[in-house]
Coordinates of C-alpha atoms in Angstrom, one line a residue:
F1 CA -75.1 -60.3 -32.8
G2 CA -73.1 -59.6 -36.7
V3 CA -69.9 -58.7 -34.9
S4 CA -66.5 -60.2 -36.3
R5 CA -64.5 -62.7 -33.9
P6 CA -61.9 -60.0 -33.4
V7 CA -64.1 -57.7 -31.4
I8 CA -65.9 -59.8 -29.5
R9 CA -62.1 -61.5 -28.3
E10 CA -61.1 -57.7 -27.9
A11 CA -64.4 -56.7 -25.5
L12 CA -63.4 -59.8 -23.6
S13 CA -60.6 -59.5 -23.2
R14 CA -60.8 -55.9 -22.0
L15 CA -63.4 -57.2 -19.9
R16 CA -61.1 -59.5 -18.3
V17 CA -58.6 -57.1 -17.4
L18 CA -61.1 -54.6 -15.4
G19 CA -62.1 -58.0 -13.8
V20 CA -65.0 -58.4 -14.7
I21 CA -64.9 -62.0 -16.0
V22 CA -62.9 -65.0 -15.0
S23 CA -61.9 -67.1 -18.6
R24 CA -61.4 -71.0 -17.9
K25 CA -59.7 -72.8 -20.7
G26 CA -62.0 -75.2 -22.5
S27 CA -64.8 -74.2 -20.5
G28 CA -65.5 -70.1 -21.4
S29 CA -65.8 -66.4 -19.6
Y30 CA -67.6 -66.2 -16.2
V31 CA -68.9 -63.0 -14.5
Q32 CA -67.2 -62.2 -11.6
K33 CA -67.8 -61.2 -8.3
R34 CA -66.2 -57.7 -8.1
A35 CA -65.6 -56.2 -4.9
D36 CA -66.7 -52.1 -5.0
R37 CA -63.9 -49.5 -5.5
P38 CA -63.8 -46.8 -2.8
K39 CA -65.0 -43.5 -3.3
E40 CA -61.8 -41.9 -2.8
L41 CA -60.2 -44.2 -5.3
A42 CA -62.4 -44.1 -7.9
T43 CA -61.6 -39.9 -8.4
I44 CA -57.9 -41.1 -8.7
G45 CA -56.9 -40.9 -12.7
F46 CA -53.6 -40.5 -14.5
G47 CA -54.0 -38.4 -17.9
P48 CA -52.2 -38.9 -20.8
L49 CA -48.2 -39.1 -21.0
D50 CA -47.2 -36.0 -22.7
S51 CA -43.7 -36.1 -22.8
L52 CA -40.8 -38.6 -22.6
A53 CA -39.7 -37.9 -18.9
Q54 CA -43.5 -38.5 -18.1
V55 CA -43.0 -42.1 -19.9
R56 CA -40.0 -42.9 -18.2
K57 CA -41.4 -41.6 -14.6
C58 CA -44.3 -43.9 -15.3
Y59 CA -41.3 -47.5 -15.7
E60 CA -40.7 -46.0 -12.4
F61 CA -43.7 -45.8 -10.8
R62 CA -44.4 -49.2 -12.3
A63 CA -41.1 -50.6 -11.3
S64 CA -42.5 -50.5 -7.1
L65 CA -45.8 -50.1 -7.9
E66 CA -46.4 -53.9 -9.8
G67 CA -42.9 -55.4 -7.7
D68 CA -44.9 -55.4 -4.5
A69 CA -48.2 -56.7 -6.6
A70 CA -46.4 -59.5 -7.9
Y71 CA -44.6 -60.5 -4.4
Y72 CA -48.5 -60.4 -2.5
A73 CA -49.9 -62.3 -6.0
A74 CA -47.2 -65.4 -5.4
Q75 CA -48.9 -65.2 -1.9
N76 CA -52.3 -64.7 -3.0
R77 CA -53.1 -66.6 -6.3
T78 CA -55.7 -69.2 -7.0
P79 CA -55.9 -71.4 -9.7
E80 CA -58.6 -69.3 -11.3
M81 CA -55.9 -66.0 -11.3
L82 CA -53.1 -68.4 -13.0
L83 CA -55.3 -69.5 -16.0
T84 CA -55.5 -66.0 -16.4
M85 CA -52.1 -64.9 -15.9
H86 CA -51.6 -68.3 -18.7
D87 CA -53.8 -67.2 -21.3
A88 CA -52.4 -63.9 -21.1
L89 CA -49.0 -65.6 -22.0
D90 CA -50.2 -67.8 -24.6
R91 CA -52.5 -65.1 -26.5
M92 CA -49.0 -63.0 -26.6
A93 CA -47.0 -66.0 -27.5
I94 CA -49.7 -66.0 -30.5
A95 CA -49.0 -62.1 -31.1
I96 CA -45.5 -62.4 -31.4
E97 CA -45.6 -65.7 -34.1
Q98 CA -48.3 -63.2 -35.9
G99 CA -45.7 -60.2 -36.0
I100 CA -48.6 -58.2 -34.3
V101 CA -48.4 -55.6 -31.2
G102 CA -50.0 -57.4 -28.9
M103 CA -51.0 -54.9 -26.2
N104 CA -54.0 -56.2 -24.9
A105 CA -52.6 -59.4 -23.6
D106 CA -49.5 -57.8 -22.2
I107 CA -52.0 -55.7 -19.8
E108 CA -54.0 -57.9 -19.2
F109 CA -51.1 -60.8 -18.1
H110 CA -50.0 -57.2 -15.7
F111 CA -53.5 -56.8 -14.6
A112 CA -54.3 -60.3 -13.6
V113 CA -51.0 -60.0 -11.6
T114 CA -52.6 -57.1 -9.9
R115 CA -55.4 -59.0 -9.5
A116 CA -53.8 -62.4 -7.5
S117 CA -52.5 -59.7 -4.7
G118 CA -55.7 -59.7 -3.4
N119 CA -55.6 -56.7 -2.2
E120 CA -57.9 -54.0 -3.9
F121 CA -55.8 -50.4 -3.3
F122 CA -53.5 -52.1 -6.4
V123 CA -55.9 -52.5 -8.6
A124 CA -57.7 -49.6 -8.5
V125 CA -54.0 -47.0 -8.6
M126 CA -53.2 -50.1 -12.0
E127 CA -57.1 -48.6 -13.4
S128 CA -56.2 -45.7 -12.9
M129 CA -53.3 -45.3 -14.6
R130 CA -54.5 -47.4 -17.5
T131 CA -54.2 -44.6 -20.1
P132 CA -50.3 -44.1 -19.8
L133 CA -49.8 -47.3 -19.0
E134 CA -52.0 -48.8 -22.2
F135 CA -49.6 -45.5 -24.1
A136 CA -46.2 -47.2 -22.4
V137 CA -47.0 -50.4 -23.2
N138 CA -48.7 -50.2 -26.6
L139 CA -44.9 -48.0 -27.6
A140 CA -42.6 -50.3 -26.4
R141 CA -44.1 -53.3 -28.0
A142 CA -44.6 -51.4 -31.7
L143 CA -40.7 -51.0 -30.9
A144 CA -39.9 -54.9 -29.6
L145 CA -41.5 -55.4 -33.3
K146 CA -38.5 -53.4 -35.3
R147 CA -36.1 -55.9 -33.6
P148 CA -35.0 -59.4 -34.0
M149 CA -36.9 -62.3 -32.9
D150 CA -34.5 -62.8 -29.9
H151 CA -36.1 -59.8 -28.7
L152 CA -39.0 -60.4 -28.5
L153 CA -39.1 -63.9 -27.0
T154 CA -36.6 -61.9 -24.4
V155 CA -39.2 -59.8 -23.5
Q156 CA -42.2 -62.7 -23.4
A157 CA -39.8 -65.4 -21.6
E158 CA -39.3 -62.2 -18.7
H159 CA -43.2 -62.9 -19.1
V160 CA -42.9 -66.2 -18.5
V161 CA -39.8 -65.9 -15.3
M162 CA -42.8 -64.1 -13.4
F163 CA -45.5 -66.2 -13.9
E164 CA -43.2 -69.2 -12.8
A165 CA -42.3 -67.7 -9.6
I166 CA -46.0 -66.5 -8.8
E167 CA -46.9 -70.4 -9.7
A168 CA -44.2 -71.4 -7.4
Q169 CA -45.0 -69.0 -4.7
D170 CA -41.6 -67.0 -4.6
K171 CA -42.3 -63.9 -2.9
E172 CA -39.6 -62.5 -4.0
A173 CA -38.5 -63.8 -6.9
A174 CA -41.8 -62.7 -8.4
R175 CA -40.6 -58.9 -6.7
L176 CA -37.8 -58.8 -8.1
A177 CA -38.6 -60.6 -12.1
M178 CA -41.5 -58.3 -12.3
R179 CA -39.3 -55.1 -11.4
T180 CA -36.7 -56.6 -13.6
H181 CA -39.5 -56.8 -16.5
I182 CA -40.6 -53.1 -16.3
Q183 CA -36.6 -51.8 -15.9
N184 CA -35.3 -53.5 -19.0
A185 CA -38.7 -52.2 -21.0
C186 CA -38.0 -48.9 -20.2
S187 CA -34.4 -49.3 -21.1
R188 CA -35.1 -51.1 -24.2
V189 CA -37.4 -47.9 -25.0
F190 CA -34.9 -44.9 -24.3
E191 CA -31.7 -47.0 -25.0
G192 CA -32.8 -49.8 -27.7
P193 CA -32.1 -53.8 -27.4
G194 CA -28.6 -53.3 -25.9
G195 CA -29.9 -51.2 -22.9

């Protein structure tokens, strides 16, 4: 269709984040049946962040929301959901190697965890806060690129710990890993790599 591969990859990435498609390693991408969102939740929406205080509040809210989503993801995840998370981890690792931000892969990982919870309310709230979420993740990852490689590897390792806890169906470890990662991300944004 005259579209470059990076554009196609970006489109597929966004469709995966939205839960419209599921990718299977070595097989391709497939349209996924999706439950309709409740109308009440479809009207919720968070606008762009307009202050540093709001960025911090976004991280605080995410720690609770995504921590509990990770808890239920460890309980309810499927092999397909684990593949989606693992694919996002792989793309984050490639972004580190290439020295690029990798925001889409990071967000896709977090949305995959949320969808794996099996709770449409977690998913709806995450969707409603996509704009501030993208801003916060992009900011954190862009700052990370200006820091030593060890910093980037620490961020990646935090994601791997989350994945491994979910894969092992260790609900408490998954919750703790997600909360710790988001709290660490907030500290790294506001206090620097040693924060």
